[in-house]
Amino acid sequence: MSDPFELGDPEPASAPAAASLRPASPPRYLLDLNDTQRQAVEAIDGPVLVLAGAGTGKTRVLITRLAHILLSAKARPWEVMAVTFTNKAAREMKERVAGLLGQPVEGWWVGTFHALAARMLRANAEVVGLKPNFTILDTDDQLRLIKQLLDAHGIDDKKWPPRVLSGILQRWKDRGLTPDKVSPAEGSDAAGGRALELYADYQARLRALNAADFGDLMLHCLTLFQSDPAALARYQRQFRYLLVDEYQDTNVAQYLWLRLLAQGHRNICCVGDDDQSIYSWRGAEVGNILRFEADFPGAQIIRLERNYRSTPHILGAASGLIAHNTGRLGKTLWTDVGSGEKVRVRGVWDGEEEARVVGEEIEAAQRGGLRLSQMAILVRAGFQTREFEERLITLGIPYRVIGGARFYERQEIRDAIAYLRVVVQPDDDLAFERIVNTPRRGLGPAALQTMHRLARDRQIPLTAAAGRLAETEDMTPKSRKTLGSLLADFERWRGLVPVMSQSDLAAMVLDESGYTGMWQQDRSVEAPGRLENLKELVSALDEFESLGGFLEHVSLVMENDEASDGDKVSLMTLHGSKGLEFDLVFLPGWEEGLFPHQRALDEGGVGGLEEERRLAYVGLTRARQRAEISFAASRRIYNQWQAALPSRFIDELPAEHIERVAAPGLAGYQSQRPMVSDSVFSGGGWSGGGGRRRAVTIDAASWHAEERPSAADRFQVGERVFHQKFGYGRILDVDGNKLEIAFEKAGNKKVMDSFVQSATPGPS
Ligand code: ATP
Ligand code: MG
């Protein structure tokens, strides 16, 4: 008899098999669950929704359930589908199921939505007009294709950048809308009213190329189910059991796909947490989880309340925070994990100090026996990783960036560095080649080829070849002119190296070359993050003695990048941390405008704020033993220091679960809340919006051992003062603890009184 776990054709089975795998006594894996979890595992038949808070064992239930279904011979491996969100989660799920069963699970229907839909589509490609070997396009190919279509339609791609259009098409696909289903009204405002027409053309082009983009994987499956009911019926018969993790973040297309597949046997088990819905910006609909009972009448709703992950203080802090959201289902969570330490909330002077303190804490924890893989730094915005990466490299602590590239490996950072390399070193061919046509300035492959030919021929660097070509007739007059002015720009920038600060010069190079502008015009979801990264890079430059010193540093940092799989600290965004857990979690940058992020507030209003709060909840609940929140009092944007305010989320943490610590430089730091008008993260081009600002109140008494008199008692208008970062200045206005000061070098600023000293010798 063949092995029941061997994968044959995914033929539907008429009767359950694998009886030989039935364990003799109550299986061990069920004993490892609490009663409610066990109920969720054993309620095999009919629809089940496990709706429960973080760390209550939802993923564990799902995995055990999969094993249980197979071991109790309810279905054979190819009759069960288990879906999850990220590749990392899918890998872990496979490993854990394989561990429980003592069997490899290759070839089973366990994976991400994308992977499973692609598999289905390959088996039925003809129905949607593709061949089984269709290509899945990456983003670059996708954008190139859209650009061609824009050209063909005579639409200005400056006004309607391909990325914007690609975003619009993606949102339609997320909602399960093929071109014929998009309402004309909705399609009317983009691309001069022709977005819908472009969508139809784009789909036709993809078919002609035998290609699909990521959004198509799900969309084509829906079309398949609609146009070939027999195929749908086959899958409905095949999948006796459906299991879905992180259900709160499914989009409409995924939801429809699941619902159709589940209509056969109606054995669908979804697990999720409405408080952890953090992907609405990618089309996720938390409503899907709320509608479950209506979609599957008679569904069992199981709530898990015992949290196995975190200490009571961590759980208390997270629960207190999320309670500030309205319109949630609400849950009780308890734990009997030992009491543990309070969540630490630390005020630091600036980002550098924040990174230094985190580095010290990591070293101390390591000395205490904690493995690096049990520690994570979770940031709100990608640019924040730089300061931590630098610090970890300096300390020789290995780290990995999960779900993204290391700071200096990011596309826009590499481009910017290439510009700086050519400024410092005109013979750097690789760098020159990288940016000669980025942003696009009409110096495409043909022009580059001509430059290369001459360079090879004469054994000279590319820029030298370019210089000669700019003066001869070997290129079109237009290319010659562009090349000539680019070279002249580099010449000019090079001349400024001795007289300008690195930061100012880099900002100038990036602006004048059109590089910053390229991303400013780009309205894709990634563009603002890339601009933030560029600002971070420019700000960081002044930490180095010279541009050359910085470039040297970067090459050393890059070299540090060994590929070993050893014990490493994890760095990732809060979004990327969903479902994961670590003993020690650092949550830096809890400042107004950064977290909650100004963009989320500007674009999403109250809904945006609540999603940010859920993100904070996700972050806190990743921690098992210890969570450390920090906020900086000032951040450097370009070469300007700006004041920052603690995040409102800090105020929302219940006092009994947190311990406030101030770094030495901030002793006496008052956070009795002024409205600071030049908050780092609002205005000034940082987030594009003037922004809402609000006063934040922190209970000063619990923050400080000693009360300090208000600024009005200590300072007077007109007084000359000294500020630790901005230097000398004269007070223009005193308002509570806030001073408005005309600094001699830094101009007018509003600052906290705690950072200011009188510069005139006083009576005391
Ligand atoms: P999240 O909402 O963050 O995705 P979750 O609800 O999926 O969390 P799991 O990751 O499944 O929670 O479980 C959290 C931790 O608790 C894991 O380390 C898991 O092994 C452990 N755990 C869950 N249930 C039990 C149990 N009955 N006994 C012991 N440990 C458990
Ligand atoms: Mg989980």
mmCIF file of C-alpha atoms in Angstrom, residues 307-422:
data_model
loop_
_atom_site.group_PDB
_atom_site.id
_atom_site.type_symbol
_atom_site.label_atom_id
_atom_site.label_comp_id
_atom_site.label_asym_id
_atom_site.label_seq_id
_atom_site.Cartn_x
_atom_site.Cartn_y
_atom_site.Cartn_z
ATOM 1 C CA ASN A 307 -2.092 34.582 26.985
ATOM 2 C CA TYR A 308 0.939 32.317 27.076
ATOM 3 C CA ARG A 309 3.436 34.733 25.693
ATOM 4 C CA SER A 310 3.853 37.785 27.844
ATOM 5 C CA THR A 311 4.252 38.827 31.459
ATOM 6 C CA PRO A 312 1.297 40.569 33.152
ATOM 7 C CA HIS A 313 2.924 43.988 32.910
ATOM 8 C CA ILE A 314 3.437 43.690 29.167
ATOM 9 C CA LEU A 315 -0.073 42.404 28.705
ATOM 10 C CA GLY A 316 -1.500 45.081 30.994
ATOM 11 C CA ALA A 317 0.301 47.839 29.140
ATOM 12 C CA ALA A 318 -0.852 46.523 25.754
ATOM 13 C CA SER A 319 -4.453 45.991 26.862
ATOM 14 C CA GLY A 320 -4.619 49.442 28.457
ATOM 15 C CA LEU A 321 -3.357 51.003 25.276
ATOM 16 C CA ILE A 322 -5.708 49.242 22.889
ATOM 17 C CA ALA A 323 -8.661 50.059 25.125
ATOM 18 C CA HIS A 324 -8.399 53.604 23.744
ATOM 19 C CA ASN A 325 -9.675 52.390 20.394
ATOM 20 C CA THR A 326 -13.388 52.551 19.789
ATOM 21 C CA GLY A 327 -15.410 50.033 17.832
ATOM 22 C CA ARG A 328 -13.476 46.991 18.873
ATOM 23 C CA LEU A 329 -14.922 43.692 19.838
ATOM 24 C CA GLY A 330 -13.165 43.806 23.176
ATOM 25 C CA LYS A 331 -11.451 40.939 24.895
ATOM 26 C CA THR A 332 -10.228 39.879 28.266
ATOM 27 C CA LEU A 333 -6.732 38.533 28.470
ATOM 28 C CA TRP A 334 -4.963 37.030 31.420
ATOM 29 C CA THR A 335 -1.705 35.281 31.999
ATOM 30 C CA ASP A 336 -0.062 33.371 34.752
ATOM 31 C CA VAL A 337 3.412 33.911 33.437
ATOM 32 C CA GLY A 338 5.475 35.165 36.426
ATOM 33 C CA SER A 339 5.091 38.850 37.186
ATOM 34 C CA GLY A 340 8.209 40.102 35.381
ATOM 35 C CA GLU A 341 9.401 43.649 34.964
ATOM 36 C CA LYS A 342 7.334 46.680 34.122
ATOM 37 C CA VAL A 343 7.457 48.011 30.598
ATOM 38 C CA ARG A 344 10.208 50.561 30.589
ATOM 39 C CA VAL A 345 9.575 53.933 28.975
ATOM 40 C CA ARG A 346 12.745 55.863 28.437
ATOM 41 C CA GLY A 347 13.262 59.459 27.384
ATOM 42 C CA VAL A 348 16.538 59.993 25.571
ATOM 43 C CA TRP A 349 18.206 63.047 24.199
ATOM 44 C CA ASP A 350 18.370 62.065 20.537
ATOM 45 C CA GLY A 351 18.482 59.153 18.118
ATOM 46 C CA GLU A 352 22.146 58.560 18.730
ATOM 47 C CA GLU A 353 21.622 58.171 22.437
ATOM 48 C CA GLU A 354 18.630 55.954 21.790
ATOM 49 C CA ALA A 355 20.776 53.614 19.702
ATOM 50 C CA ARG A 356 23.545 53.682 22.278
ATOM 51 C CA VAL A 357 21.210 52.767 25.122
ATOM 52 C CA VAL A 358 19.617 49.963 23.112
ATOM 53 C CA GLY A 359 23.105 48.671 22.261
ATOM 54 C CA GLU A 360 24.037 48.670 25.945
ATOM 55 C CA GLU A 361 20.833 46.891 26.889
ATOM 56 C CA ILE A 362 21.440 44.237 24.255
ATOM 57 C CA GLU A 363 24.959 43.644 25.531
ATOM 58 C CA ALA A 364 23.736 43.451 29.104
ATOM 59 C CA ALA A 365 20.991 40.993 28.181
ATOM 60 C CA GLN A 366 23.520 38.914 26.294
ATOM 61 C CA ARG A 367 25.781 38.836 29.320
ATOM 62 C CA GLY A 368 22.743 37.731 31.277
ATOM 63 C CA GLY A 369 22.458 34.688 29.027
ATOM 64 C CA LEU A 370 19.807 35.787 26.537
ATOM 65 C CA ARG A 371 20.419 34.796 22.934
ATOM 66 C CA LEU A 372 20.500 37.534 20.291
ATOM 67 C CA SER A 373 17.817 35.744 18.305
ATOM 68 C CA GLN A 374 15.517 36.385 21.267
ATOM 69 C CA MET A 375 15.870 40.162 20.904
ATOM 70 C CA ALA A 376 14.226 42.457 18.388
ATOM 71 C CA ILE A 377 14.138 46.149 17.594
ATOM 72 C CA LEU A 378 10.791 47.081 16.050
ATOM 73 C CA VAL A 379 10.609 50.416 14.247
ATOM 74 C CA ARG A 380 7.693 52.355 12.821
ATOM 75 C CA ALA A 381 9.520 53.649 9.726
ATOM 76 C CA GLY A 382 12.273 52.031 7.730
ATOM 77 C CA PHE A 383 14.693 54.938 8.030
ATOM 78 C CA GLN A 384 14.938 54.338 11.772
ATOM 79 C CA THR A 385 17.040 51.222 11.316
ATOM 80 C CA ARG A 386 20.134 53.178 10.245
ATOM 81 C CA GLU A 387 21.117 54.471 13.639
ATOM 82 C CA PHE A 388 20.678 51.011 15.197
ATOM 83 C CA GLU A 389 22.541 49.278 12.390
ATOM 84 C CA GLU A 390 25.494 51.637 12.837
ATOM 85 C CA ARG A 391 25.535 51.057 16.560
ATOM 86 C CA LEU A 392 25.271 47.278 16.296
ATOM 87 C CA ILE A 393 28.084 47.208 13.752
ATOM 88 C CA THR A 394 30.256 49.346 16.014
ATOM 89 C CA LEU A 395 29.591 46.991 18.910
ATOM 90 C CA GLY A 396 30.162 43.938 16.717
ATOM 91 C CA ILE A 397 26.676 42.590 17.425
ATOM 92 C CA PRO A 398 25.353 40.544 14.479
ATOM 93 C CA TYR A 399 21.908 41.542 13.258
ATOM 94 C CA ARG A 400 19.504 40.854 10.452
ATOM 95 C CA VAL A 401 16.924 43.126 8.895
ATOM 96 C CA ILE A 402 13.756 41.113 8.409
ATOM 97 C CA GLY A 403 11.397 41.889 5.549
ATOM 98 C CA GLY A 404 13.635 44.471 3.936
ATOM 99 C CA ALA A 405 17.147 45.467 3.037
ATOM 100 C CA ARG A 406 19.759 46.845 5.379
ATOM 101 C CA PHE A 407 19.816 50.611 5.325
ATOM 102 C CA TYR A 408 22.843 51.062 3.080
ATOM 103 C CA GLU A 409 21.582 48.419 0.671
ATOM 104 C CA ARG A 410 18.292 50.129 -0.059
ATOM 105 C CA GLN A 411 17.867 51.265 -3.659
ATOM 106 C CA GLU A 412 17.587 54.988 -2.960
ATOM 107 C CA ILE A 413 20.524 54.919 -0.544
ATOM 108 C CA ARG A 414 22.701 53.131 -3.072
ATOM 109 C CA ASP A 415 21.714 55.668 -5.713
ATOM 110 C CA ALA A 416 22.467 58.594 -3.432
ATOM 111 C CA ILE A 417 25.806 57.100 -2.448
ATOM 112 C CA ALA A 418 26.626 56.587 -6.126
ATOM 113 C CA TYR A 419 26.146 60.340 -6.669
ATOM 114 C CA LEU A 420 28.442 61.110 -3.758
ATOM 115 C CA ARG A 421 31.023 58.631 -4.998
ATOM 116 C CA VAL A 422 31.181 60.328 -8.387
#
